[in-house]
Amino acid sequence: MDIAAVIAAKGTSMRVPDKNIKPFGNTNLLEHKINQLQQVNGLKNIYVNSESDNILKIASTAGAQIIKRDSYYSTNIIPINEVYKNVVSNVPHEHIMFIHITSPLIKIQTLNECIKLYKKFYGKYDSLATVTAMHKFMWYKDKAVNYDPSKMPRSQDLPDYYALNFAVNILPKQLIIDRKNIIGKKFYPVYLDEVESYDIDNPIEFKIAEKIFLMENE
């Protein structure tokens, strides 16, 4: 099966300046993710898409193929759906493993398993997505969403809700273009624990992720 990994890396970040190339351990988030993907079985190539010449230079040095993005698709006014379509349009492969840089704690073993599961279940499912179990007492507009407050369950007995964490999404390139999304109509969920699904969205989360990473690699 023809699968390529794609990393979309903006040159700017609202919450963490230069997040994608900010020092992380003995490297940075972009190089770390490329290094991970180079150890994954079943990938035909690794692409980095960015409007930033600096990011593209770092990606090329690290061994990835680079695709220059029109700066229009890196603004905050463009819908993310349009970005998804644009990012993969020039990738010459049938299937895309869409990878987020901001999930640095996912293991190489898990990345390999995602590809194996996608190949195994493709046809029955149109895509694969990593998810995080949500055994939380959730409310919306002053109402309980997933439990009856008058019959308080234990947290482990709550329904199996899960949240997309976007660490890994695998699907056909044409499906991304047609749907302008990295989620199909029927995706196979791969559960990640709280560490592997950890996503960096602000400076504190960046520091926590780096601490965990350094502890795991002592």
mmCIF file with all atom_site columns, C-alpha atoms in Angstrom:
data_model
loop_
_atom_site.group_PDB
_atom_site.id
_atom_site.type_symbol
_atom_site.label_atom_id
_atom_site.label_alt_id
_atom_site.label_comp_id
_atom_site.label_asym_id
_atom_site.label_entity_id
_atom_site.label_seq_id
_atom_site.pdbx_PDB_ins_code
_atom_site.Cartn_x
_atom_site.Cartn_y
_atom_site.Cartn_z
_atom_site.occupancy
_atom_site.B_iso_or_equiv
_atom_site.pdbx_formal_charge
_atom_site.auth_seq_id
_atom_site.auth_comp_id
_atom_site.auth_asym_id
_atom_site.auth_atom_id
_atom_site.pdbx_PDB_model_num
ATOM 1   C CA . MET A 1 1   ? 0.000   0.000  0.000  1.00 0.00 ? 1   MET A CA 1
ATOM 2   C CA . ASP A 1 2   ? 1.341   3.413  -1.040 1.00 0.00 ? 2   ASP A CA 1
ATOM 3   C CA . ILE A 1 3   ? 1.432   5.494  2.182  1.00 0.00 ? 3   ILE A CA 1
ATOM 4   C CA . ALA A 1 4   ? 3.330   8.739  2.758  1.00 0.00 ? 4   ALA A CA 1
ATOM 5   C CA . ALA A 1 5   ? 3.584   10.764 5.951  1.00 0.00 ? 5   ALA A CA 1
ATOM 6   C CA . VAL A 1 6   ? 2.673   14.441 5.755  1.00 0.00 ? 6   VAL A CA 1
ATOM 7   C CA . ILE A 1 7   ? 3.555   17.087 8.326  1.00 0.00 ? 7   ILE A CA 1
ATOM 8   C CA . ALA A 1 8   ? 1.926   20.508 8.057  1.00 0.00 ? 8   ALA A CA 1
ATOM 9   C CA . ALA A 1 9   ? 4.161   23.047 9.824  1.00 0.00 ? 9   ALA A CA 1
ATOM 10  C CA . LYS A 1 10  ? 3.270   26.717 9.990  1.00 0.00 ? 10  LYS A CA 1
ATOM 11  C CA . GLY A 1 11  ? 6.059   29.181 10.525 1.00 0.00 ? 11  GLY A CA 1
ATOM 12  C CA . THR A 1 12  ? 4.055   31.106 13.112 1.00 0.00 ? 12  THR A CA 1
ATOM 13  C CA . SER A 1 13  ? 2.242   30.142 16.295 1.00 0.00 ? 13  SER A CA 1
ATOM 14  C CA . MET A 1 14  ? -0.136  32.320 18.298 1.00 0.00 ? 14  MET A CA 1
ATOM 15  C CA . ARG A 1 15  ? 0.436   30.683 21.705 1.00 0.00 ? 15  ARG A CA 1
ATOM 16  C CA . VAL A 1 16  ? 4.005   29.349 21.548 1.00 0.00 ? 16  VAL A CA 1
ATOM 17  C CA . PRO A 1 17  ? 6.346   31.427 19.335 1.00 0.00 ? 17  PRO A CA 1
ATOM 18  C CA . ASP A 1 18  ? 8.280   29.299 16.826 1.00 0.00 ? 18  ASP A CA 1
ATOM 19  C CA . LYS A 1 19  ? 6.683   26.221 18.407 1.00 0.00 ? 19  LYS A CA 1
ATOM 20  C CA . ASN A 1 20  ? 7.506   23.830 15.578 1.00 0.00 ? 20  ASN A CA 1
ATOM 21  C CA . ILE A 1 21  ? 11.248  24.547 15.714 1.00 0.00 ? 21  ILE A CA 1
ATOM 22  C CA . LYS A 1 22  ? 11.568  25.550 19.369 1.00 0.00 ? 22  LYS A CA 1
ATOM 23  C CA . PRO A 1 23  ? 14.290  23.533 21.182 1.00 0.00 ? 23  PRO A CA 1
ATOM 24  C CA . PHE A 1 24  ? 12.825  20.315 22.554 1.00 0.00 ? 24  PHE A CA 1
ATOM 25  C CA . GLY A 1 25  ? 15.231  18.031 24.396 1.00 0.00 ? 25  GLY A CA 1
ATOM 26  C CA . ASN A 1 26  ? 18.332  17.808 22.198 1.00 0.00 ? 26  ASN A CA 1
ATOM 27  C CA . THR A 1 27  ? 16.416  18.693 19.031 1.00 0.00 ? 27  THR A CA 1
ATOM 28  C CA . ASN A 1 28  ? 13.137  20.482 18.133 1.00 0.00 ? 28  ASN A CA 1
ATOM 29  C CA . LEU A 1 29  ? 9.572   19.309 17.548 1.00 0.00 ? 29  LEU A CA 1
ATOM 30  C CA . LEU A 1 30  ? 9.924   19.174 13.761 1.00 0.00 ? 30  LEU A CA 1
ATOM 31  C CA . GLU A 1 31  ? 13.197  17.235 13.709 1.00 0.00 ? 31  GLU A CA 1
ATOM 32  C CA . HIS A 1 32  ? 11.934  14.953 16.472 1.00 0.00 ? 32  HIS A CA 1
ATOM 33  C CA . LYS A 1 33  ? 8.852   14.034 14.452 1.00 0.00 ? 33  LYS A CA 1
ATOM 34  C CA . ILE A 1 34  ? 10.841  13.464 11.252 1.00 0.00 ? 34  ILE A CA 1
ATOM 35  C CA . ASN A 1 35  ? 13.292  11.262 13.181 1.00 0.00 ? 35  ASN A CA 1
ATOM 36  C CA . GLN A 1 36  ? 10.371  9.238  14.524 1.00 0.00 ? 36  GLN A CA 1
ATOM 37  C CA . LEU A 1 37  ? 8.809   8.765  11.094 1.00 0.00 ? 37  LEU A CA 1
ATOM 38  C CA . GLN A 1 38  ? 12.116  7.653  9.589  1.00 0.00 ? 38  GLN A CA 1
ATOM 39  C CA . GLN A 1 39  ? 11.933  4.657  11.924 1.00 0.00 ? 39  GLN A CA 1
ATOM 40  C CA . VAL A 1 40  ? 8.372   3.698  10.939 1.00 0.00 ? 40  VAL A CA 1
ATOM 41  C CA . ASN A 1 41  ? 7.794   0.706  8.670  1.00 0.00 ? 41  ASN A CA 1
ATOM 42  C CA . GLY A 1 42  ? 5.609   0.985  5.587  1.00 0.00 ? 42  GLY A CA 1
ATOM 43  C CA . LEU A 1 43  ? 6.078   4.654  4.700  1.00 0.00 ? 43  LEU A CA 1
ATOM 44  C CA . LYS A 1 44  ? 7.118   5.477  1.141  1.00 0.00 ? 44  LYS A CA 1
ATOM 45  C CA . ASN A 1 45  ? 8.165   9.020  1.994  1.00 0.00 ? 45  ASN A CA 1
ATOM 46  C CA . ILE A 1 46  ? 7.957   11.884 4.487  1.00 0.00 ? 46  ILE A CA 1
ATOM 47  C CA . TYR A 1 47  ? 6.788   15.343 3.418  1.00 0.00 ? 47  TYR A CA 1
ATOM 48  C CA . VAL A 1 48  ? 6.849   18.650 5.270  1.00 0.00 ? 48  VAL A CA 1
ATOM 49  C CA . ASN A 1 49  ? 4.526   21.376 4.020  1.00 0.00 ? 49  ASN A CA 1
ATOM 50  C CA . SER A 1 50  ? 5.184   24.946 5.163  1.00 0.00 ? 50  SER A CA 1
ATOM 51  C CA . GLU A 1 51  ? 5.231   28.553 4.041  1.00 0.00 ? 51  GLU A CA 1
ATOM 52  C CA . SER A 1 52  ? 8.398   29.092 6.101  1.00 0.00 ? 52  SER A CA 1
ATOM 53  C CA . ASP A 1 53  ? 11.728  28.804 4.278  1.00 0.00 ? 53  ASP A CA 1
ATOM 54  C CA . ASN A 1 54  ? 13.450  28.224 7.617  1.00 0.00 ? 54  ASN A CA 1
ATOM 55  C CA . ILE A 1 55  ? 11.185  25.290 8.476  1.00 0.00 ? 55  ILE A CA 1
ATOM 56  C CA . LEU A 1 56  ? 11.619  23.817 5.001  1.00 0.00 ? 56  LEU A CA 1
ATOM 57  C CA . LYS A 1 57  ? 15.405  24.103 5.294  1.00 0.00 ? 57  LYS A CA 1
ATOM 58  C CA . ILE A 1 58  ? 15.378  22.297 8.656  1.00 0.00 ? 58  ILE A CA 1
ATOM 59  C CA . ALA A 1 59  ? 13.041  19.623 7.263  1.00 0.00 ? 59  ALA A CA 1
ATOM 60  C CA . SER A 1 60  ? 15.214  19.042 4.198  1.00 0.00 ? 60  SER A CA 1
ATOM 61  C CA . THR A 1 61  ? 18.360  18.767 6.317  1.00 0.00 ? 61  THR A CA 1
ATOM 62  C CA . ALA A 1 62  ? 16.572  16.227 8.517  1.00 0.00 ? 62  ALA A CA 1
ATOM 63  C CA . GLY A 1 63  ? 15.799  14.093 5.454  1.00 0.00 ? 63  GLY A CA 1
ATOM 64  C CA . ALA A 1 64  ? 12.201  14.981 4.578  1.00 0.00 ? 64  ALA A CA 1
ATOM 65  C CA . GLN A 1 65  ? 10.805  16.027 1.211  1.00 0.00 ? 65  GLN A CA 1
ATOM 66  C CA . ILE A 1 66  ? 9.603   19.634 1.251  1.00 0.00 ? 66  ILE A CA 1
ATOM 67  C CA . ILE A 1 67  ? 6.575   21.359 -0.244 1.00 0.00 ? 67  ILE A CA 1
ATOM 68  C CA . LYS A 1 68  ? 6.360   25.167 -0.212 1.00 0.00 ? 68  LYS A CA 1
ATOM 69  C CA . ARG A 1 69  ? 2.930   26.350 0.882  1.00 0.00 ? 69  ARG A CA 1
ATOM 70  C CA . ASP A 1 70  ? 1.304   29.513 -0.412 1.00 0.00 ? 70  ASP A CA 1
ATOM 71  C CA . SER A 1 71  ? 1.324   31.916 2.564  1.00 0.00 ? 71  SER A CA 1
ATOM 72  C CA . TYR A 1 72  ? -2.432  32.388 2.090  1.00 0.00 ? 72  TYR A CA 1
ATOM 73  C CA . TYR A 1 73  ? -2.938  28.890 3.525  1.00 0.00 ? 73  TYR A CA 1
ATOM 74  C CA . SER A 1 74  ? -0.998  29.780 6.670  1.00 0.00 ? 74  SER A CA 1
ATOM 75  C CA . THR A 1 75  ? -3.160  32.696 7.774  1.00 0.00 ? 75  THR A CA 1
ATOM 76  C CA . ASN A 1 76  ? -5.650  32.548 10.629 1.00 0.00 ? 76  ASN A CA 1
ATOM 77  C CA . ILE A 1 77  ? -8.538  33.501 8.367  1.00 0.00 ? 77  ILE A CA 1
ATOM 78  C CA . ILE A 1 78  ? -8.418  30.437 6.117  1.00 0.00 ? 78  ILE A CA 1
ATOM 79  C CA . PRO A 1 79  ? -10.681 27.551 7.236  1.00 0.00 ? 79  PRO A CA 1
ATOM 80  C CA . ILE A 1 80  ? -8.661  24.523 8.340  1.00 0.00 ? 80  ILE A CA 1
ATOM 81  C CA . ASN A 1 81  ? -10.651 22.384 5.876  1.00 0.00 ? 81  ASN A CA 1
ATOM 82  C CA . GLU A 1 82  ? -9.145  24.317 2.989  1.00 0.00 ? 82  GLU A CA 1
ATOM 83  C CA . VAL A 1 83  ? -5.692  23.907 4.510  1.00 0.00 ? 83  VAL A CA 1
ATOM 84  C CA . TYR A 1 84  ? -6.079  20.111 4.682  1.00 0.00 ? 84  TYR A CA 1
ATOM 85  C CA . LYS A 1 85  ? -6.957  19.962 0.994  1.00 0.00 ? 85  LYS A CA 1
ATOM 86  C CA . ASN A 1 86  ? -4.111  22.252 -0.018 1.00 0.00 ? 86  ASN A CA 1
ATOM 87  C CA . VAL A 1 87  ? -1.478  20.489 2.088  1.00 0.00 ? 87  VAL A CA 1
ATOM 88  C CA . VAL A 1 88  ? -1.969  17.084 0.426  1.00 0.00 ? 88  VAL A CA 1
ATOM 89  C CA . SER A 1 89  ? -2.802  18.211 -3.119 1.00 0.00 ? 89  SER A CA 1
ATOM 90  C CA . ASN A 1 90  ? 0.804   17.967 -4.338 1.00 0.00 ? 90  ASN A CA 1
ATOM 91  C CA . VAL A 1 91  ? 1.732   14.780 -2.476 1.00 0.00 ? 91  VAL A CA 1
ATOM 92  C CA . PRO A 1 92  ? 2.202   12.023 -5.117 1.00 0.00 ? 92  PRO A CA 1
ATOM 93  C CA . HIS A 1 93  ? 0.935   9.114  -3.020 1.00 0.00 ? 93  HIS A CA 1
ATOM 94  C CA . GLU A 1 94  ? -2.395  7.315  -2.718 1.00 0.00 ? 94  GLU A CA 1
ATOM 95  C CA . HIS A 1 95  ? -2.682  7.247  1.069  1.00 0.00 ? 95  HIS A CA 1
ATOM 96  C CA . ILE A 1 96  ? -1.697  9.886  3.612  1.00 0.00 ? 96  ILE A CA 1
ATOM 97  C CA . MET A 1 97  ? -0.526  9.482  7.188  1.00 0.00 ? 97  MET A CA 1
ATOM 98  C CA . PHE A 1 98  ? -1.276  12.980 8.487  1.00 0.00 ? 98  PHE A CA 1
ATOM 99  C CA . ILE A 1 99  ? 0.946   13.687 11.486 1.00 0.00 ? 99  ILE A CA 1
ATOM 100 C CA . HIS A 1 100 ? 0.786   16.542 13.983 1.00 0.00 ? 100 HIS A CA 1
ATOM 101 C CA . ILE A 1 101 ? 4.111   17.823 15.295 1.00 0.00 ? 101 ILE A CA 1
ATOM 102 C CA . THR A 1 102 ? 2.493   18.801 18.587 1.00 0.00 ? 102 THR A CA 1
ATOM 103 C CA . SER A 1 103 ? 2.087   15.159 19.681 1.00 0.00 ? 103 SER A CA 1
ATOM 104 C CA . PRO A 1 104 ? 5.749   14.368 20.439 1.00 0.00 ? 104 PRO A CA 1
ATOM 105 C CA . LEU A 1 105 ? 5.164   11.618 23.004 1.00 0.00 ? 105 LEU A CA 1
ATOM 106 C CA . ILE A 1 106 ? 3.529   9.049  20.759 1.00 0.00 ? 106 ILE A CA 1
ATOM 107 C CA . LYS A 1 107 ? 5.762   5.972  20.408 1.00 0.00 ? 107 LYS A CA 1
ATOM 108 C CA . ILE A 1 108 ? 7.264   4.612  17.206 1.00 0.00 ? 108 ILE A CA 1
ATOM 109 C CA . GLN A 1 109 ? 5.693   1.262  18.068 1.00 0.00 ? 109 GLN A CA 1
ATOM 110 C CA . THR A 1 110 ? 2.273   2.952  18.067 1.00 0.00 ? 110 THR A CA 1
ATOM 111 C CA . LEU A 1 111 ? 2.929   4.614  14.713 1.00 0.00 ? 111 LEU A CA 1
ATOM 112 C CA . ASN A 1 112 ? 3.818   1.209  13.271 1.00 0.00 ? 112 ASN A CA 1
ATOM 113 C CA . GLU A 1 113 ? 0.678   -0.296 14.762 1.00 0.00 ? 113 GLU A CA 1
ATOM 114 C CA . CYS A 1 114 ? -1.490  2.433  13.227 1.00 0.00 ? 114 CYS A CA 1
ATOM 115 C CA . ILE A 1 115 ? -0.205  1.565  9.748  1.00 0.00 ? 115 ILE A CA 1
ATOM 116 C CA . LYS A 1 116 ? -0.763  -2.161 10.345 1.00 0.00 ? 116 LYS A CA 1
ATOM 117 C CA . LEU A 1 117 ? -4.334  -1.555 11.515 1.00 0.00 ? 117 LEU A CA 1
ATOM 118 C CA . TYR A 1 118 ? -5.091  0.775  8.606  1.00 0.00 ? 118 TYR A CA 1
ATOM 119 C CA . LYS A 1 119 ? -3.949  -1.853 6.108  1.00 0.00 ? 119 LYS A CA 1
ATOM 120 C CA . LYS A 1 120 ? -5.871  -4.566 7.941  1.00 0.00 ? 120 LYS A CA 1
ATOM 121 C CA . PHE A 1 121 ? -9.187  -2.758 8.151  1.00 0.00 ? 121 PHE A CA 1
ATOM 122 C CA . TYR A 1 122 ? -9.096  -0.613 5.001  1.00 0.00 ? 122 TYR A CA 1
ATOM 123 C CA . GLY A 1 123 ? -12.269 -1.296 3.058  1.00 0.00 ? 123 GLY A CA 1
ATOM 124 C CA . LYS A 1 124 ? -14.314 -1.931 6.179  1.00 0.00 ? 124 LYS A CA 1
ATOM 125 C CA . TYR A 1 125 ? -13.298 1.537  7.413  1.00 0.00 ? 125 TYR A CA 1
ATOM 126 C CA . ASP A 1 126 ? -12.371 4.470  5.192  1.00 0.00 ? 126 ASP A CA 1
ATOM 127 C CA . SER A 1 127 ? -9.813  5.963  7.589  1.00 0.00 ? 127 SER A CA 1
ATOM 128 C CA . LEU A 1 128 ? -7.989  5.637  10.910 1.00 0.00 ? 128 LEU A CA 1
ATOM 129 C CA . ALA A 1 129 ? -7.726  8.172  13.712 1.00 0.00 ? 129 ALA A CA 1
ATOM 130 C CA . THR A 1 130 ? -6.093  8.157  17.124 1.00 0.00 ? 130 THR A CA 1
ATOM 131 C CA . VAL A 1 131 ? -8.430  8.959  20.001 1.00 0.00 ? 131 VAL A CA 1
ATOM 132 C CA . THR A 1 132 ? -8.375  9.464  23.765 1.00 0.00 ? 132 THR A CA 1
ATOM 133 C CA . ALA A 1 133 ? -10.919 7.818  26.081 1.00 0.00 ? 133 ALA A CA 1
ATOM 134 C CA . MET A 1 134 ? -13.118 10.369 27.848 1.00 0.00 ? 134 MET A CA 1
ATOM 135 C CA . HIS A 1 135 ? -14.212 8.859  31.152 1.00 0.00 ? 135 HIS A CA 1
ATOM 136 C CA . LYS A 1 136 ? -15.217 12.247 32.517 1.00 0.00 ? 136 LYS A CA 1
ATOM 137 C CA . PHE A 1 137 ? -18.429 13.604 33.960 1.00 0.00 ? 137 PHE A CA 1
ATOM 138 C CA . MET A 1 138 ? -19.375 15.882 31.067 1.00 0.00 ? 138 MET A CA 1
ATOM 139 C CA . TRP A 1 139 ? -21.947 18.676 31.077 1.00 0.00 ? 139 TRP A CA 1
ATOM 140 C CA . TYR A 1 140 ? -23.277 20.994 28.396 1.00 0.00 ? 140 TYR A CA 1
ATOM 141 C CA . LYS A 1 141 ? -25.606 23.969 28.964 1.00 0.00 ? 141 LYS A CA 1
ATOM 142 C CA . ASP A 1 142 ? -26.316 22.996 32.570 1.00 0.00 ? 142 ASP A CA 1
ATOM 143 C CA . LYS A 1 143 ? -27.176 19.396 31.676 1.00 0.00 ? 143 LYS A CA 1
ATOM 144 C CA . ALA A 1 144 ? -25.247 16.179 32.176 1.00 0.00 ? 144 ALA A CA 1
ATOM 145 C CA . VAL A 1 145 ? -24.232 14.707 28.810 1.00 0.00 ? 145 VAL A CA 1
ATOM 146 C CA . ASN A 1 146 ? -23.098 11.180 29.574 1.00 0.00 ? 146 ASN A CA 1
ATOM 147 C CA . TYR A 1 147 ? -24.620 10.173 32.921 1.00 0.00 ? 147 TYR A CA 1
ATOM 148 C CA . ASP A 1 148 ? -27.617 10.571 35.213 1.00 0.00 ? 148 ASP A CA 1
ATOM 149 C CA . PRO A 1 149 ? -26.660 12.747 38.231 1.00 0.00 ? 149 PRO A CA 1
ATOM 150 C CA . SER A 1 150 ? -29.376 11.078 40.323 1.00 0.00 ? 150 SER A CA 1
ATOM 151 C CA . LYS A 1 151 ? -27.660 7.711  39.767 1.00 0.00 ? 151 LYS A CA 1
ATOM 152 C CA . MET A 1 152 ? -24.010 8.684  40.008 1.00 0.00 ? 152 MET A CA 1
ATOM 153 C CA . PRO A 1 153 ? -21.841 6.030  38.333 1.00 0.00 ? 153 PRO A CA 1
ATOM 154 C CA . ARG A 1 154 ? -18.183 5.304  38.956 1.00 0.00 ? 154 ARG A CA 1
ATOM 155 C CA . SER A 1 155 ? -15.952 7.008  36.385 1.00 0.00 ? 155 SER A CA 1
ATOM 156 C CA . GLN A 1 156 ? -14.912 3.622  34.930 1.00 0.00 ? 156 GLN A CA 1
ATOM 157 C CA . ASP A 1 157 ? -18.586 2.818  34.308 1.00 0.00 ? 157 ASP A CA 1
ATOM 158 C CA . LEU A 1 158 ? -19.252 5.910  32.193 1.00 0.00 ? 158 LEU A CA 1
ATOM 159 C CA . PRO A 1 159 ? -20.075 5.356  28.504 1.00 0.00 ? 159 PRO A CA 1
ATOM 160 C CA . ASP A 1 160 ? -17.143 4.935  26.136 1.00 0.00 ? 160 ASP A CA 1
ATOM 161 C CA . TYR A 1 161 ? -16.962 8.465  24.797 1.00 0.00 ? 161 TYR A CA 1
ATOM 162 C CA . TYR A 1 162 ? -13.714 9.375  23.077 1.00 0.00 ? 162 TYR A CA 1
ATOM 163 C CA . ALA A 1 163 ? -12.092 12.504 21.719 1.00 0.00 ? 163 ALA A CA 1
ATOM 164 C CA . LEU A 1 164 ? -10.034 12.930 18.584 1.00 0.00 ? 164 LEU A CA 1
ATOM 165 C CA . ASN A 1 165 ? -6.475  13.845 19.518 1.00 0.00 ? 165 ASN A CA 1
ATOM 166 C CA . PHE A 1 166 ? -5.068  14.191 15.951 1.00 0.00 ? 166 PHE A CA 1
ATOM 167 C CA . ALA A 1 167 ? -1.748  12.543 16.770 1.00 0.00 ? 167 ALA A CA 1
ATOM 168 C CA . VAL A 1 168 ? -2.264  10.283 13.728 1.00 0.00 ? 168 VAL A CA 1
ATOM 169 C CA . ASN A 1 169 ? -4.813  10.236 10.918 1.00 0.00 ? 169 ASN A CA 1
ATOM 170 C CA . ILE A 1 170 ? -4.508  7.869  7.952  1.00 0.00 ? 170 ILE A CA 1
ATOM 171 C CA . LEU A 1 171 ? -6.784  7.972  4.926  1.00 0.00 ? 171 LEU A CA 1
ATOM 172 C CA . PRO A 1 172 ? -6.733  8.137  1.133  1.00 0.00 ? 172 PRO A CA 1
ATOM 173 C CA . LYS A 1 173 ? -5.427  11.378 -0.321 1.00 0.00 ? 173 LYS A CA 1
ATOM 174 C CA . GLN A 1 174 ? -8.503  11.694 -2.534 1.00 0.00 ? 174 GLN A CA 1
ATOM 175 C CA . LEU A 1 175 ? -10.775 11.424 0.499  1.00 0.00 ? 175 LEU A CA 1
ATOM 176 C CA . ILE A 1 176 ? -8.969  14.357 2.118  1.00 0.00 ? 176 ILE A CA 1
ATOM 177 C CA . ILE A 1 177 ? -9.401  16.388 -1.060 1.00 0.00 ? 177 ILE A CA 1
ATOM 178 C CA . ASP A 1 178 ? -13.071 15.456 -1.490 1.00 0.00 ? 178 ASP A CA 1
ATOM 179 C CA . ARG A 1 179 ? -14.085 15.964 2.147  1.00 0.00 ? 179 ARG A CA 1
ATOM 180 C CA . LYS A 1 180 ? -11.551 18.691 2.967  1.00 0.00 ? 180 LYS A CA 1
ATOM 181 C CA . ASN A 1 181 ? -10.912 16.848 6.191  1.00 0.00 ? 181 ASN A CA 1
ATOM 182 C CA . ILE A 1 182 ? -8.557  14.263 7.685  1.00 0.00 ? 182 ILE A CA 1
ATOM 183 C CA . ILE A 1 183 ? -11.454 12.245 9.097  1.00 0.00 ? 183 ILE A CA 1
ATOM 184 C CA . GLY A 1 184 ? -13.500 9.911  6.927  1.00 0.00 ? 184 GLY A CA 1
ATOM 185 C CA . LYS A 1 185 ? -17.165 9.016  7.294  1.00 0.00 ? 185 LYS A CA 1
ATOM 186 C CA . LYS A 1 186 ? -16.289 5.801  9.120  1.00 0.00 ? 186 LYS A CA 1
ATOM 187 C CA . PHE A 1 187 ? -12.920 5.771  10.856 1.00 0.00 ? 187 PHE A CA 1
ATOM 188 C CA . TYR A 1 188 ? -11.213 3.076  12.880 1.00 0.00 ? 188 TYR A CA 1
ATOM 189 C CA . PRO A 1 189 ? -10.351 4.487  16.341 1.00 0.00 ? 189 PRO A CA 1
ATOM 190 C CA . VAL A 1 190 ? -6.959  3.740  17.874 1.00 0.00 ? 190 VAL A CA 1
ATOM 191 C CA . TYR A 1 191 ? -6.902  4.516  21.588 1.00 0.00 ? 191 TYR A CA 1
ATOM 192 C CA . LEU A 1 192 ? -3.875  6.297  23.034 1.00 0.00 ? 192 LEU A CA 1
ATOM 193 C CA . ASP A 1 193 ? -3.166  6.733  26.727 1.00 0.00 ? 193 ASP A CA 1
ATOM 194 C CA . GLU A 1 194 ? -2.870  10.191 28.283 1.00 0.00 ? 194 GLU A CA 1
ATOM 195 C CA . VAL A 1 195 ? 0.888   10.382 27.690 1.00 0.00 ? 195 VAL A CA 1
ATOM 196 C CA . GLU A 1 196 ? 0.956   9.348  24.037 1.00 0.00 ? 196 GLU A CA 1
ATOM 197 C CA . SER A 1 197 ? -2.049  11.525 23.232 1.00 0.00 ? 197 SER A CA 1
ATOM 198 C CA . TYR A 1 198 ? -0.544  14.590 24.939 1.00 0.00 ? 198 TYR A CA 1
ATOM 199 C CA . ASP A 1 199 ? -0.892  17.624 22.679 1.00 0.00 ? 199 ASP A CA 1
ATOM 200 C CA . ILE A 1 200 ? 1.080   20.848 23.004 1.00 0.00 ? 200 ILE A CA 1
ATOM 201 C CA . ASP A 1 201 ? -1.065  23.958 22.732 1.00 0.00 ? 201 ASP A CA 1
ATOM 202 C CA . ASN A 1 202 ? 0.538   26.462 25.122 1.00 0.00 ? 202 ASN A CA 1
ATOM 203 C CA . PRO A 1 203 ? 3.899   27.196 26.830 1.00 0.00 ? 203 PRO A CA 1
ATOM 204 C CA . ILE A 1 204 ? 3.076   25.200 29.975 1.00 0.00 ? 204 ILE A CA 1
ATOM 205 C CA . GLU A 1 205 ? 2.108   22.124 27.938 1.00 0.00 ? 205 GLU A CA 1
ATOM 206 C CA . PHE A 1 206 ? 5.337   22.498 25.973 1.00 0.00 ? 206 PHE A CA 1
ATOM 207 C CA . LYS A 1 207 ? 7.398   22.406 29.179 1.00 0.00 ? 207 LYS A CA 1
ATOM 208 C CA . ILE A 1 208 ? 5.453   19.435 30.565 1.00 0.00 ? 208 ILE A CA 1
ATOM 209 C CA . ALA A 1 209 ? 5.851   17.468 27.315 1.00 0.00 ? 209 ALA A CA 1
ATOM 210 C CA . GLU A 1 210 ? 9.595   18.171 27.267 1.00 0.00 ? 210 GLU A CA 1
ATOM 211 C CA . LYS A 1 211 ? 9.949   17.039 30.898 1.00 0.00 ? 211 LYS A CA 1
ATOM 212 C CA . ILE A 1 212 ? 8.143   13.776 30.174 1.00 0.00 ? 212 ILE A CA 1
ATOM 213 C CA . PHE A 1 213 ? 10.196  13.254 27.016 1.00 0.00 ? 213 PHE A CA 1
ATOM 214 C CA . LEU A 1 214 ? 13.490  13.774 28.864 1.00 0.00 ? 214 LEU A CA 1
ATOM 215 C CA . MET A 1 215 ? 12.420  11.448 31.681 1.00 0.00 ? 215 MET A CA 1
ATOM 216 C CA . GLU A 1 216 ? 11.498  8.721  29.207 1.00 0.00 ? 216 GLU A CA 1
ATOM 217 C CA . ASN A 1 217 ? 14.811  9.072  27.393 1.00 0.00 ? 217 ASN A CA 1
ATOM 218 C CA . GLU A 1 218 ? 17.232  9.247  30.333 1.00 0.00 ? 218 GLU A CA 1
#
